Amino acid sequence: MHQDVAKVLLDEPTIQAKVRELAARLSEDYQGKCPVLICILKGAFIFTADLMRHLTIPARVDFMAISSYGNRTRSSGVVQILKDLDRSIEGEHVVVVEDIIDSGLTLTYLQENLWSRRPASLRSCVLLDKPSRREVPFTPDYLGFQVPDEFVVGYGLDYAGLYRQLPYIGVLKPEVYQKHS
Ligand code: IMP
Ligand code: MG
């Protein structure tokens, strides 16, 4: 275990088994179609890569980067697109792949933004859910795990840009936060 990690919430085999299960469900539900996975950078890049490798149907991938300002201190949740999709999604079957849903503001904004581009269908596939933190109602179509209201890192999720490469999802030691603040 990494020296900055206090405890592991989800270990590597548990995550990998769930990713395979989600990929199997997507492969079945999108049988005969070629969905576009929209990976929300940066947090979802590892989840998206693993998920895609287990799909048994053809699929495309595109990327979006967004930043939510004042998310921690305000509930307004202003979302800004830092990098937009390369291609139109009009008429496409779209699956938004996100690392974690917390307040729900990011996915609510994205859902609205992406529907305006006239996809044939739009669903969300989210690895982690912190339901206790929801500010706007949002239920992912495909969900990996529910987690308690703790700040988690690993498997793509970061603190101060770090810890994304951990193969498991864990909670940091309290002193790590002091080091970066
Ligand atoms: P929300 O649902 O709009 O509040 O925001 C979700 C986003 O907040 C995610 O895409 C993450 O970037 C970030 N986030 C929320 N909780 C955590 C966490 O526990 N660890 C790392 N990032 C988190
Ligand atoms: Mg994120």
mmCIF file of C-alpha atoms and ligand atoms in Angstrom:
data_model
loop_
_atom_site.group_PDB
_atom_site.id
_atom_site.type_symbol
_atom_site.label_atom_id
_atom_site.label_comp_id
_atom_site.label_asym_id
_atom_site.label_seq_id
_atom_site.Cartn_x
_atom_site.Cartn_y
_atom_site.Cartn_z
ATOM 1 C CA MET A 1 0.000 0.000 0.000
ATOM 2 C CA HIS A 2 1.145 3.563 -0.750
ATOM 3 C CA GLN A 3 2.560 5.332 2.316
ATOM 4 C CA ASP A 4 0.026 8.213 2.030
ATOM 5 C CA VAL A 5 -2.999 5.902 1.991
ATOM 6 C CA ALA A 6 -4.834 5.308 5.292
ATOM 7 C CA LYS A 7 -7.175 2.590 4.044
ATOM 8 C CA VAL A 8 -8.257 0.781 0.896
ATOM 9 C CA LEU A 9 -12.002 0.938 0.207
ATOM 10 C CA LEU A 10 -12.033 -1.074 -3.039
ATOM 11 C CA ASP A 11 -9.128 -3.327 -3.963
ATOM 12 C CA GLU A 12 -7.916 -4.061 -7.477
ATOM 13 C CA PRO A 13 -9.674 -7.444 -8.016
ATOM 14 C CA THR A 14 -12.970 -5.968 -6.748
ATOM 15 C CA ILE A 15 -12.735 -3.018 -9.147
ATOM 16 C CA GLN A 16 -11.699 -5.181 -12.100
ATOM 17 C CA ALA A 17 -14.548 -7.647 -11.540
ATOM 18 C CA LYS A 18 -17.052 -4.770 -11.477
ATOM 19 C CA VAL A 19 -15.598 -3.206 -14.634
ATOM 20 C CA ARG A 20 -15.947 -6.533 -16.461
ATOM 21 C CA GLU A 21 -19.548 -6.810 -15.217
ATOM 22 C CA LEU A 22 -20.385 -3.275 -16.429
ATOM 23 C CA ALA A 23 -18.754 -3.982 -19.808
ATOM 24 C CA ALA A 24 -20.811 -7.166 -20.145
ATOM 25 C CA ARG A 25 -24.034 -5.249 -19.417
ATOM 26 C CA LEU A 26 -23.123 -2.527 -21.931
ATOM 27 C CA SER A 27 -22.198 -5.144 -24.554
ATOM 28 C CA GLU A 28 -25.595 -6.755 -24.127
ATOM 29 C CA ASP A 29 -27.632 -3.542 -24.000
ATOM 30 C CA TYR A 30 -25.870 -2.067 -27.067
ATOM 31 C CA GLN A 31 -25.880 -5.274 -29.100
ATOM 32 C CA GLY A 32 -25.975 -4.386 -32.824
ATOM 33 C CA LYS A 33 -25.033 -0.760 -32.102
ATOM 34 C CA CYS A 34 -21.743 1.106 -31.990
ATOM 35 C CA PRO A 35 -21.924 3.468 -29.017
ATOM 36 C CA VAL A 36 -19.656 6.443 -28.389
ATOM 37 C CA LEU A 37 -18.120 6.435 -24.931
ATOM 38 C CA ILE A 38 -17.488 9.954 -23.691
ATOM 39 C CA CYS A 39 -14.675 9.864 -21.172
ATOM 40 C CA ILE A 40 -14.774 12.781 -18.745
ATOM 41 C CA LEU A 41 -11.179 13.851 -18.207
ATOM 42 C CA LYS A 42 -9.164 13.444 -16.292
ATOM 43 C CA GLY A 43 -10.689 11.256 -13.586
ATOM 44 C CA ALA A 44 -12.380 8.708 -15.871
ATOM 45 C CA PHE A 45 -9.470 7.889 -18.190
ATOM 46 C CA ILE A 46 -8.397 4.672 -16.466
ATOM 47 C CA PHE A 47 -11.971 3.454 -15.919
ATOM 48 C CA THR A 48 -12.828 4.188 -19.571
ATOM 49 C CA ALA A 49 -9.734 2.376 -20.871
ATOM 50 C CA ASP A 50 -10.441 -0.738 -18.786
ATOM 51 C CA LEU A 51 -14.165 -0.679 -19.551
ATOM 52 C CA MET A 52 -13.585 -0.390 -23.283
ATOM 53 C CA ARG A 53 -11.145 -3.299 -23.381
ATOM 54 C CA HIS A 54 -13.856 -5.619 -22.054
ATOM 55 C CA LEU A 55 -16.565 -4.582 -24.538
ATOM 56 C CA THR A 56 -17.514 -7.263 -27.057
ATOM 57 C CA ILE A 57 -19.287 -4.763 -29.351
ATOM 58 C CA PRO A 58 -17.679 -2.099 -31.564
ATOM 59 C CA ALA A 59 -17.418 1.287 -29.856
ATOM 60 C CA ARG A 60 -15.839 4.704 -30.285
ATOM 61 C CA VAL A 61 -14.360 6.941 -27.658
ATOM 62 C CA ASP A 62 -14.216 10.720 -27.369
ATOM 63 C CA PHE A 63 -13.084 12.989 -24.550
ATOM 64 C CA MET A 64 -14.366 16.005 -22.700
ATOM 65 C CA ALA A 65 -12.663 17.976 -19.975
ATOM 66 C CA ILE A 66 -14.736 20.116 -17.665
ATOM 67 C CA SER A 67 -14.051 22.098 -14.557
ATOM 68 C CA SER A 68 -16.575 22.946 -11.909
ATOM 69 C CA TYR A 69 -15.845 26.190 -10.126
ATOM 70 C CA GLY A 70 -16.819 26.792 -6.537
ATOM 71 C CA ASN A 71 -18.056 23.242 -6.209
ATOM 72 C CA ARG A 72 -16.500 22.807 -2.794
ATOM 73 C CA THR A 73 -17.673 26.081 -1.294
ATOM 74 C CA ARG A 74 -20.818 26.992 -3.215
ATOM 75 C CA SER A 75 -23.718 24.923 -4.410
ATOM 76 C CA SER A 76 -24.148 26.912 -7.629
ATOM 77 C CA GLY A 77 -21.921 24.467 -9.550
ATOM 78 C CA VAL A 78 -20.763 26.550 -12.496
ATOM 79 C CA VAL A 79 -19.392 24.122 -15.072
ATOM 80 C CA GLN A 80 -16.968 25.118 -17.807
ATOM 81 C CA ILE A 81 -15.965 23.040 -20.862
ATOM 82 C CA LEU A 82 -12.154 23.020 -21.072
ATOM 83 C CA LYS A 83 -11.988 20.527 -23.942
ATOM 84 C CA ASP A 84 -14.947 19.649 -26.124
ATOM 85 C CA LEU A 85 -15.698 16.534 -28.197
ATOM 86 C CA ASP A 86 -13.845 16.129 -31.497
ATOM 87 C CA ARG A 87 -16.888 14.855 -33.391
ATOM 88 C CA SER A 88 -20.617 15.484 -33.563
ATOM 89 C CA ILE A 89 -22.753 13.020 -31.595
ATOM 90 C CA GLU A 90 -25.932 13.709 -33.556
ATOM 91 C CA GLY A 91 -27.779 10.413 -34.064
ATOM 92 C CA GLU A 92 -25.212 8.492 -31.998
ATOM 93 C CA HIS A 93 -25.766 6.241 -28.991
ATOM 94 C CA VAL A 94 -23.807 8.025 -26.283
ATOM 95 C CA VAL A 95 -22.539 6.718 -22.953
ATOM 96 C CA VAL A 96 -20.962 9.276 -20.633
ATOM 97 C CA VAL A 97 -18.245 7.616 -18.541
ATOM 98 C CA GLU A 98 -17.489 9.390 -15.267
ATOM 99 C CA ASP A 99 -15.343 8.505 -12.264
ATOM 100 C CA ILE A 100 -17.613 9.654 -9.452
ATOM 101 C CA ILE A 101 -20.921 11.391 -8.849
ATOM 102 C CA ASP A 102 -20.967 13.589 -5.805
ATOM 103 C CA SER A 103 -23.281 16.638 -5.809
ATOM 104 C CA GLY A 104 -24.621 15.551 -9.214
ATOM 105 C CA LEU A 105 -24.041 19.032 -10.680
ATOM 106 C CA THR A 106 -21.411 17.944 -13.232
ATOM 107 C CA LEU A 107 -23.476 15.104 -14.700
ATOM 108 C CA THR A 108 -26.684 17.133 -14.649
ATOM 109 C CA TYR A 109 -24.977 19.889 -16.625
ATOM 110 C CA LEU A 110 -23.387 17.386 -19.029
ATOM 111 C CA GLN A 111 -26.635 15.531 -19.623
ATOM 112 C CA GLU A 112 -28.377 18.767 -20.580
ATOM 113 C CA ASN A 113 -25.476 19.937 -22.751
ATOM 114 C CA LEU A 114 -25.181 16.595 -24.584
ATOM 115 C CA TRP A 115 -28.940 16.167 -25.169
ATOM 116 C CA SER A 116 -28.906 19.519 -26.982
ATOM 117 C CA ARG A 117 -26.581 17.905 -29.570
ATOM 118 C CA ARG A 118 -29.345 15.449 -30.560
ATOM 119 C CA PRO A 119 -27.843 12.010 -29.829
ATOM 120 C CA ALA A 120 -30.046 8.976 -30.561
ATOM 121 C CA SER A 121 -29.707 7.988 -26.895
ATOM 122 C CA LEU A 122 -27.777 9.136 -23.852
ATOM 123 C CA ARG A 123 -26.859 7.157 -20.766
ATOM 124 C CA SER A 124 -24.306 7.468 -17.980
ATOM 125 C CA CYS A 125 -21.850 4.915 -16.644
ATOM 126 C CA VAL A 126 -20.325 5.966 -13.338
ATOM 127 C CA LEU A 127 -17.804 4.034 -11.258
ATOM 128 C CA LEU A 128 -18.514 5.565 -7.845
ATOM 129 C CA ASP A 129 -21.545 7.186 -6.239
ATOM 130 C CA LYS A 130 -21.651 9.248 -3.049
ATOM 131 C CA PRO A 131 -25.441 9.443 -2.706
ATOM 132 C CA SER A 132 -25.333 11.258 0.620
ATOM 133 C CA ARG A 133 -23.753 14.292 -1.046
ATOM 134 C CA ARG A 134 -26.357 14.837 -3.774
ATOM 135 C CA GLU A 135 -27.532 18.443 -4.326
ATOM 136 C CA VAL A 136 -29.523 17.715 -7.487
ATOM 137 C CA PRO A 137 -31.224 14.356 -8.122
ATOM 138 C CA PHE A 138 -29.291 12.155 -10.553
ATOM 139 C CA THR A 139 -29.296 8.377 -10.925
ATOM 140 C CA PRO A 140 -26.592 6.848 -13.156
ATOM 141 C CA ASP A 141 -27.827 4.242 -15.656
ATOM 142 C CA TYR A 142 -24.795 2.028 -14.931
ATOM 143 C CA LEU A 143 -23.090 2.206 -11.553
ATOM 144 C CA GLY A 144 -20.056 0.479 -10.083
ATOM 145 C CA PHE A 145 -20.136 1.099 -6.339
ATOM 146 C CA GLN A 146 -21.683 3.320 -3.712
ATOM 147 C CA VAL A 147 -19.075 4.834 -1.403
ATOM 148 C CA PRO A 148 -19.411 6.647 1.932
ATOM 149 C CA ASP A 149 -18.926 10.410 2.168
ATOM 150 C CA GLU A 150 -15.129 10.332 2.226
ATOM 151 C CA PHE A 151 -12.672 11.846 -0.223
ATOM 152 C CA VAL A 152 -11.277 8.963 -2.263
ATOM 153 C CA VAL A 153 -8.271 8.639 -4.581
ATOM 154 C CA GLY A 154 -6.871 6.066 -6.984
ATOM 155 C CA TYR A 155 -7.969 4.346 -10.197
ATOM 156 C CA GLY A 156 -8.042 7.735 -11.937
ATOM 157 C CA LEU A 157 -9.233 9.857 -9.040
ATOM 158 C CA ASP A 158 -6.789 12.426 -7.714
ATOM 159 C CA TYR A 159 -5.934 14.659 -4.856
ATOM 160 C CA ALA A 160 -3.866 17.691 -5.985
ATOM 161 C CA GLY A 161 -3.307 15.881 -9.291
ATOM 162 C CA LEU A 162 -1.688 12.904 -7.561
ATOM 163 C CA TYR A 163 -2.528 9.245 -6.789
ATOM 164 C CA ARG A 164 -4.397 8.601 -10.071
ATOM 165 C CA GLN A 165 -2.176 5.601 -10.871
ATOM 166 C CA LEU A 166 -3.055 3.598 -7.749
ATOM 167 C CA PRO A 167 -4.766 0.365 -8.904
ATOM 168 C CA TYR A 168 -7.175 0.489 -5.925
ATOM 169 C CA ILE A 169 -9.462 3.162 -4.430
ATOM 170 C CA GLY A 170 -8.564 4.423 -1.007
ATOM 171 C CA VAL A 171 -8.646 7.215 1.533
ATOM 172 C CA LEU A 172 -5.602 9.353 2.306
ATOM 173 C CA LYS A 173 -4.065 9.937 5.705
ATOM 174 C CA PRO A 174 -5.184 13.290 7.216
ATOM 175 C CA GLU A 175 -1.619 14.667 7.269
ATOM 176 C CA VAL A 176 -1.415 14.417 3.454
ATOM 177 C CA TYR A 177 -4.039 17.162 3.086
ATOM 178 C CA GLN A 178 -2.026 19.508 5.342
ATOM 179 C CA LYS A 179 1.045 18.919 3.183
ATOM 180 C CA HIS A 180 -0.687 20.312 0.078
ATOM 181 C CA SER A 181 -2.752 23.142 1.595
HETATM 182 P P1 IMP B 1 -20.188 16.561 -8.758
HETATM 183 O O1 IMP B 1 -21.023 15.328 -8.861
HETATM 184 O O2 IMP B 1 -20.534 17.614 -9.771
HETATM 185 O O3 IMP B 1 -20.174 17.134 -7.376
HETATM 186 O O4 IMP B 1 -18.682 16.310 -9.037
HETATM 187 C C1 IMP B 1 -18.090 15.152 -9.339
HETATM 188 C C2 IMP B 1 -16.634 15.466 -9.577
HETATM 189 O O5 IMP B 1 -16.009 15.912 -8.368
HETATM 190 C C3 IMP B 1 -15.887 14.243 -10.012
HETATM 191 O O6 IMP B 1 -15.791 14.184 -11.404
HETATM 192 C C4 IMP B 1 -14.538 14.405 -9.354
HETATM 193 O O7 IMP B 1 -13.665 15.103 -10.225
HETATM 194 C C5 IMP B 1 -14.761 15.266 -8.160
HETATM 195 N N1 IMP B 1 -14.835 14.457 -6.910
HETATM 196 C C6 IMP B 1 -15.898 14.319 -6.106
HETATM 197 N N2 IMP B 1 -15.629 13.531 -5.061
HETATM 198 C C7 IMP B 1 -14.344 13.132 -5.224
HETATM 199 C C8 IMP B 1 -13.481 12.271 -4.452
HETATM 200 O O8 IMP B 1 -13.832 11.696 -3.413
HETATM 201 N N3 IMP B 1 -12.221 12.100 -4.934
HETATM 202 C C9 IMP B 1 -11.777 12.694 -6.081
HETATM 203 N N4 IMP B 1 -12.563 13.499 -6.823
HETATM 204 C C10 IMP B 1 -13.833 13.718 -6.401
HETATM 205 MG MG MG B 2 -13.832 14.350 -12.440
#
